[in-house]
mmCIF file of C-alpha atoms and ligand atoms in Angstrom:
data_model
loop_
_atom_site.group_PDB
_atom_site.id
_atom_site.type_symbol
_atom_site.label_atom_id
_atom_site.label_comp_id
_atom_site.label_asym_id
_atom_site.label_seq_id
_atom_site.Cartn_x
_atom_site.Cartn_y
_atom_site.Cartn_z
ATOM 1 C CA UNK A 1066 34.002 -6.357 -20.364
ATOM 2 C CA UNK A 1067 34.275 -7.485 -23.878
ATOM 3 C CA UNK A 1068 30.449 -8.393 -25.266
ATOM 4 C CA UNK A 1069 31.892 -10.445 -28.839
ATOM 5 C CA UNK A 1070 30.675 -13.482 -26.988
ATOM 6 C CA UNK A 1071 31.422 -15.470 -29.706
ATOM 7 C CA UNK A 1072 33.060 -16.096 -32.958
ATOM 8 C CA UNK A 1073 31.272 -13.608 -35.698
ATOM 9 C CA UNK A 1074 29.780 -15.650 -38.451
ATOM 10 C CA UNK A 1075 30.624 -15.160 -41.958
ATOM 11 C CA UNK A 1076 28.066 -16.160 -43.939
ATOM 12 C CA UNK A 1077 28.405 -16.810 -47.598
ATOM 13 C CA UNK A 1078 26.488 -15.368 -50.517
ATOM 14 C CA UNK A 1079 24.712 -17.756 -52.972
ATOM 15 C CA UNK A 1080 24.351 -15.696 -55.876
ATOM 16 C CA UNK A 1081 24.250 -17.014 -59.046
ATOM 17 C CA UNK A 1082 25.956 -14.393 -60.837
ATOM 18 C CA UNK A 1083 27.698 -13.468 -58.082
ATOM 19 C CA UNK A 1084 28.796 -17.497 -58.650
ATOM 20 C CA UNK A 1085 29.430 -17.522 -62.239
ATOM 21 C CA UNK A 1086 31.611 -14.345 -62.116
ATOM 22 C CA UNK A 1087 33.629 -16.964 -60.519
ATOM 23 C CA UNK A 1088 34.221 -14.767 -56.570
ATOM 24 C CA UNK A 1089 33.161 -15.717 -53.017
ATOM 25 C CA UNK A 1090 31.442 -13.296 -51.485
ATOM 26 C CA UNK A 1091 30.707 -13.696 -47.691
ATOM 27 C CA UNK A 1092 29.349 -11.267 -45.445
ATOM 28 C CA UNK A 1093 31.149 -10.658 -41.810
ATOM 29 C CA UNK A 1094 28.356 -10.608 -39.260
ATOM 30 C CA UNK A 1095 29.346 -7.841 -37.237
ATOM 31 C CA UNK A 1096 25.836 -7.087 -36.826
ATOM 32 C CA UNK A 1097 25.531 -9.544 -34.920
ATOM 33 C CA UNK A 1098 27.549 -8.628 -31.816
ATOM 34 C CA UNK A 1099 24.823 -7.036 -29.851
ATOM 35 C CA UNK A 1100 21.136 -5.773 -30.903
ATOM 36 C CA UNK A 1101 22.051 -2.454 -29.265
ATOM 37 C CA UNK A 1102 25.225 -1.487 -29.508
ATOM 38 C CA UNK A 1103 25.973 -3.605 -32.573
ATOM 39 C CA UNK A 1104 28.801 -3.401 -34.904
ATOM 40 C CA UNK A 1105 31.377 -1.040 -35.771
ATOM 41 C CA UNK A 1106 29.906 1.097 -32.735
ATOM 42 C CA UNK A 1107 31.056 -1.406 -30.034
ATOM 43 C CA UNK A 1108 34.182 -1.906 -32.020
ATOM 44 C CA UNK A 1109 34.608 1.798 -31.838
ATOM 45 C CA UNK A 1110 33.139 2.382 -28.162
ATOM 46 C CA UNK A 1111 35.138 -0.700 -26.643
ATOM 47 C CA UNK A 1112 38.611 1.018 -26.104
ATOM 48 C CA UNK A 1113 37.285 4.162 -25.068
ATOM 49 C CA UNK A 1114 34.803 2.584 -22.530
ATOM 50 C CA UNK A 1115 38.006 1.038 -20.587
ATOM 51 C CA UNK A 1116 39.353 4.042 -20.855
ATOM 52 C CA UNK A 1117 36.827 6.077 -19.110
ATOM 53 C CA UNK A 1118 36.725 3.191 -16.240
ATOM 54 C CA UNK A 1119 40.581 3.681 -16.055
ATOM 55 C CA UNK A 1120 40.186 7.831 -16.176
ATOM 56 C CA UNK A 1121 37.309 6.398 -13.277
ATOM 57 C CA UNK A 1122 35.012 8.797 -15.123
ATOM 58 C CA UNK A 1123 31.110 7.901 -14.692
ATOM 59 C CA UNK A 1124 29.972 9.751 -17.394
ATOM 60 C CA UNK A 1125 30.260 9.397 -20.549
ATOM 61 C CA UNK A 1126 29.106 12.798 -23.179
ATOM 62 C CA UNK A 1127 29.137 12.316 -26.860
ATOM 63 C CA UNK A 1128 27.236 13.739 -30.236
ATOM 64 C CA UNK A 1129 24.965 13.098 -32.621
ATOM 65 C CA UNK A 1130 21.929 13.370 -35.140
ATOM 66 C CA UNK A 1131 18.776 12.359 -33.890
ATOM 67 C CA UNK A 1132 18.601 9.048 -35.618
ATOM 68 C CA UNK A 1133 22.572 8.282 -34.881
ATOM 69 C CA UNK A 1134 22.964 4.568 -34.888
ATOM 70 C CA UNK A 1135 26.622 5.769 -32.173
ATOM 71 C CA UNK A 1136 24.086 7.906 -29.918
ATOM 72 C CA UNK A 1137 21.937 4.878 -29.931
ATOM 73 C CA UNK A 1138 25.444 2.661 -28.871
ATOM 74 C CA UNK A 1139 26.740 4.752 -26.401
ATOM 75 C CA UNK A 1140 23.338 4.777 -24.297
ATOM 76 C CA UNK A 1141 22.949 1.176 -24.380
ATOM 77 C CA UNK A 1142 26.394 0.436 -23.300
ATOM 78 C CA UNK A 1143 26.258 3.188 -21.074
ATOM 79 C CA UNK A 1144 23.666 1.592 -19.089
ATOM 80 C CA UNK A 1145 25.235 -2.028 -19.837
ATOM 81 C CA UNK A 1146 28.504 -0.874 -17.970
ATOM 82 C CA UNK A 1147 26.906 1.488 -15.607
ATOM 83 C CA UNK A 1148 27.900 4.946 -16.947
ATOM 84 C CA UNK A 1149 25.551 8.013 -16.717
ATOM 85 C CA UNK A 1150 25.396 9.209 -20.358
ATOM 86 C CA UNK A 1151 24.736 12.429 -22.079
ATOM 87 C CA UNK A 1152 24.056 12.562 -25.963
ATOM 88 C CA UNK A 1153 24.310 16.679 -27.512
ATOM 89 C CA UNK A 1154 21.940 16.147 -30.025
ATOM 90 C CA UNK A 1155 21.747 18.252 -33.405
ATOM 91 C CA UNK A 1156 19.336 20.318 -34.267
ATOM 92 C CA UNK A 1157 15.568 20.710 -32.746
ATOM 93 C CA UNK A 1158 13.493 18.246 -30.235
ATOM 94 C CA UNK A 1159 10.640 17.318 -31.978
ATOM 95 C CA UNK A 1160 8.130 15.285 -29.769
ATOM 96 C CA UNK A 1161 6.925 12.338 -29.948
ATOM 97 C CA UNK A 1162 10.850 11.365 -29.648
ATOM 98 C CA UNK A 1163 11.918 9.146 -33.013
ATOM 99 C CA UNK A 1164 12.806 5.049 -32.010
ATOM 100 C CA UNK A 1165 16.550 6.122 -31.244
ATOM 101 C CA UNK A 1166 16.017 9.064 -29.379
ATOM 102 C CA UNK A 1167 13.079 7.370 -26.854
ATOM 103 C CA UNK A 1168 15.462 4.275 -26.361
ATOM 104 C CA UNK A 1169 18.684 6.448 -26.096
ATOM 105 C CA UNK A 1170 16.498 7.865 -23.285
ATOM 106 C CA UNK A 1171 14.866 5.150 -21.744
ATOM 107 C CA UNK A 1172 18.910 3.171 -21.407
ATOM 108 C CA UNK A 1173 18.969 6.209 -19.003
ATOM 109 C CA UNK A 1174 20.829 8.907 -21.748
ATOM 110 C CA UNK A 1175 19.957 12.691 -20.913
ATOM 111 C CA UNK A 1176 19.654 14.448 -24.185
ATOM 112 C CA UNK A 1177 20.628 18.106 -24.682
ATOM 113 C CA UNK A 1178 19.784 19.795 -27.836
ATOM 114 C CA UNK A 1179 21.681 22.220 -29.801
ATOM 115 C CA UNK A 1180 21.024 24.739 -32.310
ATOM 116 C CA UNK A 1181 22.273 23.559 -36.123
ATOM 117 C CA UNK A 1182 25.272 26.694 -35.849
ATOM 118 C CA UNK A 1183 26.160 25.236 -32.079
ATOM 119 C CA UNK A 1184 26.239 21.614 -32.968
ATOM 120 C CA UNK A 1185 29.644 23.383 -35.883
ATOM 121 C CA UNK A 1186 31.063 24.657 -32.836
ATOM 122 C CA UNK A 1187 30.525 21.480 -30.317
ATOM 123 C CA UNK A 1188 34.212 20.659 -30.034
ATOM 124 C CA UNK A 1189 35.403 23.958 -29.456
ATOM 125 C CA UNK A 1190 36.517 24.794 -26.094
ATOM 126 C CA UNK A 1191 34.115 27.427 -25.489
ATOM 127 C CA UNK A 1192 31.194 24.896 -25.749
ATOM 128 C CA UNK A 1193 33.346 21.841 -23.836
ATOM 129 C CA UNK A 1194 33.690 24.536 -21.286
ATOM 130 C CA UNK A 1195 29.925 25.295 -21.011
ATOM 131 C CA UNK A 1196 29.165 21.792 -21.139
ATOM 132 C CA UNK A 1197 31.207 20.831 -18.143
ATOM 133 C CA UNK A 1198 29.903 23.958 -15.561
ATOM 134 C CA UNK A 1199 26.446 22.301 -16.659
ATOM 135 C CA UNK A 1200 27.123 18.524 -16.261
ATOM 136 C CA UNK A 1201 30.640 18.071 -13.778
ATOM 137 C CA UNK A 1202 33.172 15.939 -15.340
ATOM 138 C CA UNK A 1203 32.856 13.534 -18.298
ATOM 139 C CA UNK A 1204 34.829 11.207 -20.597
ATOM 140 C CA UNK A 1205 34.205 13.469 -24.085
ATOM 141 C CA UNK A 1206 34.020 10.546 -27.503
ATOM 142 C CA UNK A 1207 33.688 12.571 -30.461
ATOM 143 C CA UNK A 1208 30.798 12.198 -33.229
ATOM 144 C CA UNK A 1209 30.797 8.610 -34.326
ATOM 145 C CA UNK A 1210 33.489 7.282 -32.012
ATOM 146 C CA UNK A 1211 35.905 9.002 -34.639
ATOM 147 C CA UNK A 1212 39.010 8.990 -32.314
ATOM 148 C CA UNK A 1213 42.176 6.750 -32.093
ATOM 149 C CA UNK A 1214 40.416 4.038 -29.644
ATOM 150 C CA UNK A 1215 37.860 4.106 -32.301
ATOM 151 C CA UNK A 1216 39.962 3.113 -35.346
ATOM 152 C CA UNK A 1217 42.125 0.407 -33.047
ATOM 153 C CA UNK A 1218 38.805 -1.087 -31.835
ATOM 154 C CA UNK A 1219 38.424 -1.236 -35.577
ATOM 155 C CA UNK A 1220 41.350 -3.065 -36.310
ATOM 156 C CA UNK A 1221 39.811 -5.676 -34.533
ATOM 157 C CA UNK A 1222 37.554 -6.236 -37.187
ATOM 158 C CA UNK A 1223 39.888 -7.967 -38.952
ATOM 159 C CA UNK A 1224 40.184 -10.941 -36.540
ATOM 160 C CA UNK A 1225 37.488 -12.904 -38.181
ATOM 161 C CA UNK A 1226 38.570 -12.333 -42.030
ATOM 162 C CA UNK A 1227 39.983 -15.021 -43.395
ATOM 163 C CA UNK A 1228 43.921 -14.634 -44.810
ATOM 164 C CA UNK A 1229 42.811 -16.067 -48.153
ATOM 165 C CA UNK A 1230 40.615 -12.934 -48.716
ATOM 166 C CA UNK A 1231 40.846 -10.549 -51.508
ATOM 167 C CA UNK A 1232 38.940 -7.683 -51.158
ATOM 168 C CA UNK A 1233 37.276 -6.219 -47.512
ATOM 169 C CA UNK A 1234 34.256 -3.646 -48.297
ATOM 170 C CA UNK A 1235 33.184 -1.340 -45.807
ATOM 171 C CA UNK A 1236 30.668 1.625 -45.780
ATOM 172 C CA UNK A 1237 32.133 4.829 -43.999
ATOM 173 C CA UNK A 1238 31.056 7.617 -42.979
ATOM 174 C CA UNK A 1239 33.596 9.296 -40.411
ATOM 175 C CA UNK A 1240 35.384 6.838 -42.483
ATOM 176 C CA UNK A 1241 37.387 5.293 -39.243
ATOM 177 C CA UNK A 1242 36.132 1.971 -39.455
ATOM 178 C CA UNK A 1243 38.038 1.590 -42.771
ATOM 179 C CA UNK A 1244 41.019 3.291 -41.091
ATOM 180 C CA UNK A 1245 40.951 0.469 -38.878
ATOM 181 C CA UNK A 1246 40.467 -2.080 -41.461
ATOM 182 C CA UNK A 1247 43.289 -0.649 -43.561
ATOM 183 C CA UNK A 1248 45.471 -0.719 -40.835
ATOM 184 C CA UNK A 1249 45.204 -4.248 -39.146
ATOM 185 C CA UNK A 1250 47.925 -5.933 -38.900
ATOM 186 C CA UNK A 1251 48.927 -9.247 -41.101
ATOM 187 C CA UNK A 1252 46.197 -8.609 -43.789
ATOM 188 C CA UNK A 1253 46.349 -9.064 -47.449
ATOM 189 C CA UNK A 1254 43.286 -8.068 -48.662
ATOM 190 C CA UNK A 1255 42.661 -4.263 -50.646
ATOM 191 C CA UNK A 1256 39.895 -2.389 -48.735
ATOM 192 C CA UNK A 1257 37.069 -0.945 -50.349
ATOM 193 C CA UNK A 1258 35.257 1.769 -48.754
ATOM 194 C CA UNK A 1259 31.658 3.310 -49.711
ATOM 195 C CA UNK A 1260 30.846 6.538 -48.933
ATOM 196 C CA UNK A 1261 27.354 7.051 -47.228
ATOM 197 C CA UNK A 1262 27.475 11.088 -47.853
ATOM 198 C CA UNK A 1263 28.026 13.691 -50.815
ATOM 199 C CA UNK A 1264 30.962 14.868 -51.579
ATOM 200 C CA UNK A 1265 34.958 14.281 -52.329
ATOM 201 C CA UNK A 1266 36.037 14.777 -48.696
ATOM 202 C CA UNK A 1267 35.960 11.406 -47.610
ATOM 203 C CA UNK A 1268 39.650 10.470 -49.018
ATOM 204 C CA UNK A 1269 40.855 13.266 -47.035
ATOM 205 C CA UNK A 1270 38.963 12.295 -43.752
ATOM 206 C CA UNK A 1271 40.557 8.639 -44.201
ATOM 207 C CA UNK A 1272 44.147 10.111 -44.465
ATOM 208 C CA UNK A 1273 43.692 11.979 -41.570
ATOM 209 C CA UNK A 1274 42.941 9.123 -39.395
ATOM 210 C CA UNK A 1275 45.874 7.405 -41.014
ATOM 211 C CA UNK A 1276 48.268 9.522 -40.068
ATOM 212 C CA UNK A 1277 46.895 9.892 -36.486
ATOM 213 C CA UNK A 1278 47.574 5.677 -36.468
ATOM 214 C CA UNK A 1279 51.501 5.273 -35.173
ATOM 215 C CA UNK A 1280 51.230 2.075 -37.373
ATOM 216 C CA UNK A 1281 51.420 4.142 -40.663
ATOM 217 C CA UNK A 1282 53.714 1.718 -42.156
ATOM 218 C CA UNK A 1283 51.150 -1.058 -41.803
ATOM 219 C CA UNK A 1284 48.376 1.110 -44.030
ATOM 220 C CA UNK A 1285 47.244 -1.628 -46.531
ATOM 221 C CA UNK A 1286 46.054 -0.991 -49.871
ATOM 222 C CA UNK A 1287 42.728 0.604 -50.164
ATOM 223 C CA UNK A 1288 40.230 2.115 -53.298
ATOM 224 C CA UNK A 1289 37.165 4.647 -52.393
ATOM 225 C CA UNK A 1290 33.944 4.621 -54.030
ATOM 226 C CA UNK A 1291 32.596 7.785 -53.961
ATOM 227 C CA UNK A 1292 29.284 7.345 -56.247
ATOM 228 C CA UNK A 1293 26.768 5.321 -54.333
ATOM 229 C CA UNK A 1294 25.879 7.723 -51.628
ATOM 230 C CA UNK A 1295 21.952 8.381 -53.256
ATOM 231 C CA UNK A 1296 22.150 11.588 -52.479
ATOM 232 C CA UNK A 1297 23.605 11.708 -49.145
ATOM 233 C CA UNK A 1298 23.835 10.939 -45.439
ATOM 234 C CA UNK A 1299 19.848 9.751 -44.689
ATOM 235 C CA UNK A 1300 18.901 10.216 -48.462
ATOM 236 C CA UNK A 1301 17.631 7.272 -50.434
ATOM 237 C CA UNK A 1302 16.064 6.445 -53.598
ATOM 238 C CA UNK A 1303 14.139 3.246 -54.641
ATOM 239 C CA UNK A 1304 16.802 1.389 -56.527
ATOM 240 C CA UNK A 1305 18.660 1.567 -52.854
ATOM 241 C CA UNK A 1306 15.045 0.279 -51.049
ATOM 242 C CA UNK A 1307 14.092 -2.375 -53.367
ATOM 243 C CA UNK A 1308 17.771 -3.663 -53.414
ATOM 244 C CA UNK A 1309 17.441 -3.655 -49.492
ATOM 245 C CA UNK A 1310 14.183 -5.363 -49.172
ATOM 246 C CA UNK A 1311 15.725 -8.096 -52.290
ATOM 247 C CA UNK A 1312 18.727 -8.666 -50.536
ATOM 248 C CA UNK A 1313 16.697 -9.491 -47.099
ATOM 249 C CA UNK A 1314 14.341 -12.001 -49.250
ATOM 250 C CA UNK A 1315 16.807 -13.726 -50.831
ATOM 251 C CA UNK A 1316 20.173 -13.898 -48.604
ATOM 252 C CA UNK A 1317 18.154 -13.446 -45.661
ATOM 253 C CA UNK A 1318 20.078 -10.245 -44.263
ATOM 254 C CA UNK A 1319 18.527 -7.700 -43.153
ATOM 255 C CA UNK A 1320 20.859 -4.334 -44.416
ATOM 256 C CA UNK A 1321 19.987 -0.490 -43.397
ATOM 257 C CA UNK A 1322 19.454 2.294 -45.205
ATOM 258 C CA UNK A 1323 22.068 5.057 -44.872
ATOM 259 C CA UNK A 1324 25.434 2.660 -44.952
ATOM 260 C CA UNK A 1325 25.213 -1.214 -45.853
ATOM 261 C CA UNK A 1326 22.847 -0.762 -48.078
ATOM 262 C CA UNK A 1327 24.724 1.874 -50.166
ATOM 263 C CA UNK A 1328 27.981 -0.476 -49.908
ATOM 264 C CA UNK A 1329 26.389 -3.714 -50.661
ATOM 265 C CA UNK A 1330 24.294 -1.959 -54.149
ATOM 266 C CA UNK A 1331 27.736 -0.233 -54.644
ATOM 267 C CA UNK A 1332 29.573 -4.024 -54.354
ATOM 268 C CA UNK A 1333 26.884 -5.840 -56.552
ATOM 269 C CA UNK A 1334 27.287 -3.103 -58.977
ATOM 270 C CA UNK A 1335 31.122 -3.527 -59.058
ATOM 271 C CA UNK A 1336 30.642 -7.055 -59.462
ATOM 272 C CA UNK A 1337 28.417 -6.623 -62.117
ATOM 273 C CA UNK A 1338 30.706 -4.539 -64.393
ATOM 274 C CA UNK A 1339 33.622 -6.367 -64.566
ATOM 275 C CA UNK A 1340 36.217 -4.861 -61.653
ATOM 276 C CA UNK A 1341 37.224 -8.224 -59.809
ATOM 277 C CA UNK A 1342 38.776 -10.751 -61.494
ATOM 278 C CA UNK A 1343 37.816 -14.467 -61.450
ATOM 279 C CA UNK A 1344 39.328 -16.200 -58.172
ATOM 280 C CA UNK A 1345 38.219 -12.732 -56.212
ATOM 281 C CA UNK A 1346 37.284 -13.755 -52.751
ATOM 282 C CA UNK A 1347 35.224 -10.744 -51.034
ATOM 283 C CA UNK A 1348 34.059 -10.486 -47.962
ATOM 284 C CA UNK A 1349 31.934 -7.047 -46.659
ATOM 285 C CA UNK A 1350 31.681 -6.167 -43.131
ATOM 286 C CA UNK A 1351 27.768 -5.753 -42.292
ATOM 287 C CA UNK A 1352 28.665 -2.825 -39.699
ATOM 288 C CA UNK A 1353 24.989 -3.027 -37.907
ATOM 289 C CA UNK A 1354 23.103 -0.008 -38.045
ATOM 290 C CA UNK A 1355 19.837 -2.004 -38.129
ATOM 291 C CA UNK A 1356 18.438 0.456 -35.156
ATOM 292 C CA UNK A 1357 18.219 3.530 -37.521
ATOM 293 C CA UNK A 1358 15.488 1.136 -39.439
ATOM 294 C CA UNK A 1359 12.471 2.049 -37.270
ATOM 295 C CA UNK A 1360 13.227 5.505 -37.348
ATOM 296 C CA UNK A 1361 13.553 5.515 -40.741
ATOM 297 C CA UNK A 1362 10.451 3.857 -41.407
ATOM 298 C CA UNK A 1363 8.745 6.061 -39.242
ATOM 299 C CA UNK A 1364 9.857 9.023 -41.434
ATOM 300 C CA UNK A 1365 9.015 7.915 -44.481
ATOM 301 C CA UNK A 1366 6.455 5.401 -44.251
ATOM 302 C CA UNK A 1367 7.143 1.579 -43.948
ATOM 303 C CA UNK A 1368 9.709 1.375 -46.834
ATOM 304 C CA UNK A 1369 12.118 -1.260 -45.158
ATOM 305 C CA UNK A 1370 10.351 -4.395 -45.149
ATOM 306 C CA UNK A 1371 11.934 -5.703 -41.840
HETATM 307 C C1 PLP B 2757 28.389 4.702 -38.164
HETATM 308 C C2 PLP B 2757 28.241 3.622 -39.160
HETATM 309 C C3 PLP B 2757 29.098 3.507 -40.259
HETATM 310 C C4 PLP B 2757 30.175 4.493 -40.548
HETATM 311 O O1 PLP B 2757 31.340 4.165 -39.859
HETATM 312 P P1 PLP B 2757 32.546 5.204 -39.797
HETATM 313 O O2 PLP B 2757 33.505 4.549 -38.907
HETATM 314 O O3 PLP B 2757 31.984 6.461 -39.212
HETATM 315 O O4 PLP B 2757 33.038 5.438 -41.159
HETATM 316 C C5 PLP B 2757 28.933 2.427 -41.110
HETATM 317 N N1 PLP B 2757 27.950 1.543 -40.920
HETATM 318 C C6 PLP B 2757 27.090 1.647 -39.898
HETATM 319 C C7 PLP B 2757 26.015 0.652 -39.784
HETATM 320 C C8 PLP B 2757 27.204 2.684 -38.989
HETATM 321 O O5 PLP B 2757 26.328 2.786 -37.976
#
């Protein structure tokens, strides 16, 4: 059932400051793995999928915004490994459906829309309840893929990074792709994780998830960066876009706009001021996320060249 089909390509950086700052910077394809259910997403749906098939559940219910790059996921490999799918999506339908929501749909997903104030409560038992005397049984994976399957699929990551590696950046957001990161085994690299939203919770969120992980002792040495979110989960300003649409013409990688596009301005900028040493040898793990693009653009006007 596994879809990593092949070995994920890590493609170097050639940037000449980047270069004379004397550290390799590569960037860890994970984009790559799938168009629709790329990145940190199948790394986080993976475990949980074989665990539905062993539960022999054939549904699989999970939540999200309306441009959510795991809603988007979770109905294409719904549909790739035959599961009927149900995405509780926050807040309002607004019609036309954005580019996530019509494909979520069209991979067979049946949206269900919940007030702002319901989508607090959706893991409470009250609601689980409701939602089960509405839809039968159903393997439940929480917002983002943020459970223990989610951070081991994680861990997995760090198959492709190369033991001579300083220095692993990662955006977060439910922050348990770093968990994983942090916690693979045999690595000797210091993670560095960029938060996508506002706010000082993030540490917190990550030490949750760490001490969830049985393999505490293996938690690796990490730093947060808490000051490149632009405002906050789906904000942006045009330092982020033109580094985006830079980055794409000249490294020919295309990032998106709410999470590798904060991390890789936030790495550039660390790079920039001084905080690795000469000999640093970096690699950041392009998560995916590249679905959330059209949607995006369709908000805002074309401001992604893609
Ligand atoms: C969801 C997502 C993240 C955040 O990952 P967490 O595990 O929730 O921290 C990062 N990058 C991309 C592209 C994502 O879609």
């Amino acid at each position: 059932m596994n879809i990593v089909l092949h070995q994920i390509p890590l493609q170097a950086i050639q940037d000449p400051k980047v270069l004379a700052a004397g550290i390799r910077l590569s960037v860890l394809r994970e984009d790559l793995i799938h168009p629709e259910i790329s990145g940190n997403k199948w790394r986080k749906l993976l475990l949980n999928i074989k665990a539905a098939k062993l539960a022999r559940q054939t549904t699989l219910l999970t939540y999200g915004g309306a441009f959510s790059n795991h809603i988007a996921a979770t109905a294409a490999a719904g549909s790739a490994f035959g599961f009927r799918t149900i995405g509780i999506i926050r807040g309002e339908a607004t019609l036309p459906l954005n580019s996530t929501l019509s494909n979520a749909q069209s991979k067979g997903m049946l949206l269900k829309y919940v007030s702002r104030n319901a989508y607090r409560e959706k893991e409470s038992d009250a609601f689980t309840q409701s939602l089960h005397e509405e839809y039968g049984d159903f393997y439940q994976i929480p917002e983002g893929g943020a459970n223990l399957m989610g951070i081991e699929g994680c861990q997995q990551i760090a198959e492709n990074i190369p033991t001579t590696t300083t220095h692993v950046a990662v955006p977060m957001g439910t922050a348990t792709t770093a968990a994983g990161i942090i916690t693979a085994p045999e690595k000797k690299y210091v993670t560095l994780g960029f938060s996508s939203l506002k706010g000082d919770f993030m540490g917190n969120q990550l030490q949750m998830h760490l001490q969830c992980l049985s393999s505490a002792a293996n938690t690796g040495a990490y730093e947060l960066f808490g000051q490149y979110h632009f405002g906050g989960y789906a904000r942006y300003q045009p330092a982020l876009l033109n580094f985006i649409n830079n980055f794409k013409q000249q490294h020919n990688i295309q990032l998106d706009p709410v999470y590798t596009g904060k991390m890789m301005y936030g790495l550039f900028d660390l790079i920039h001021s001084g905080y690795f040493p000469r000999g640093a040898s970096i690699v950041a793990v392009h998560t995916g996320g590249l679905q959330g693009i059209a949607g995006f653009n369709e908000r805002f006007g074309n401001l992604i060249e893609i």
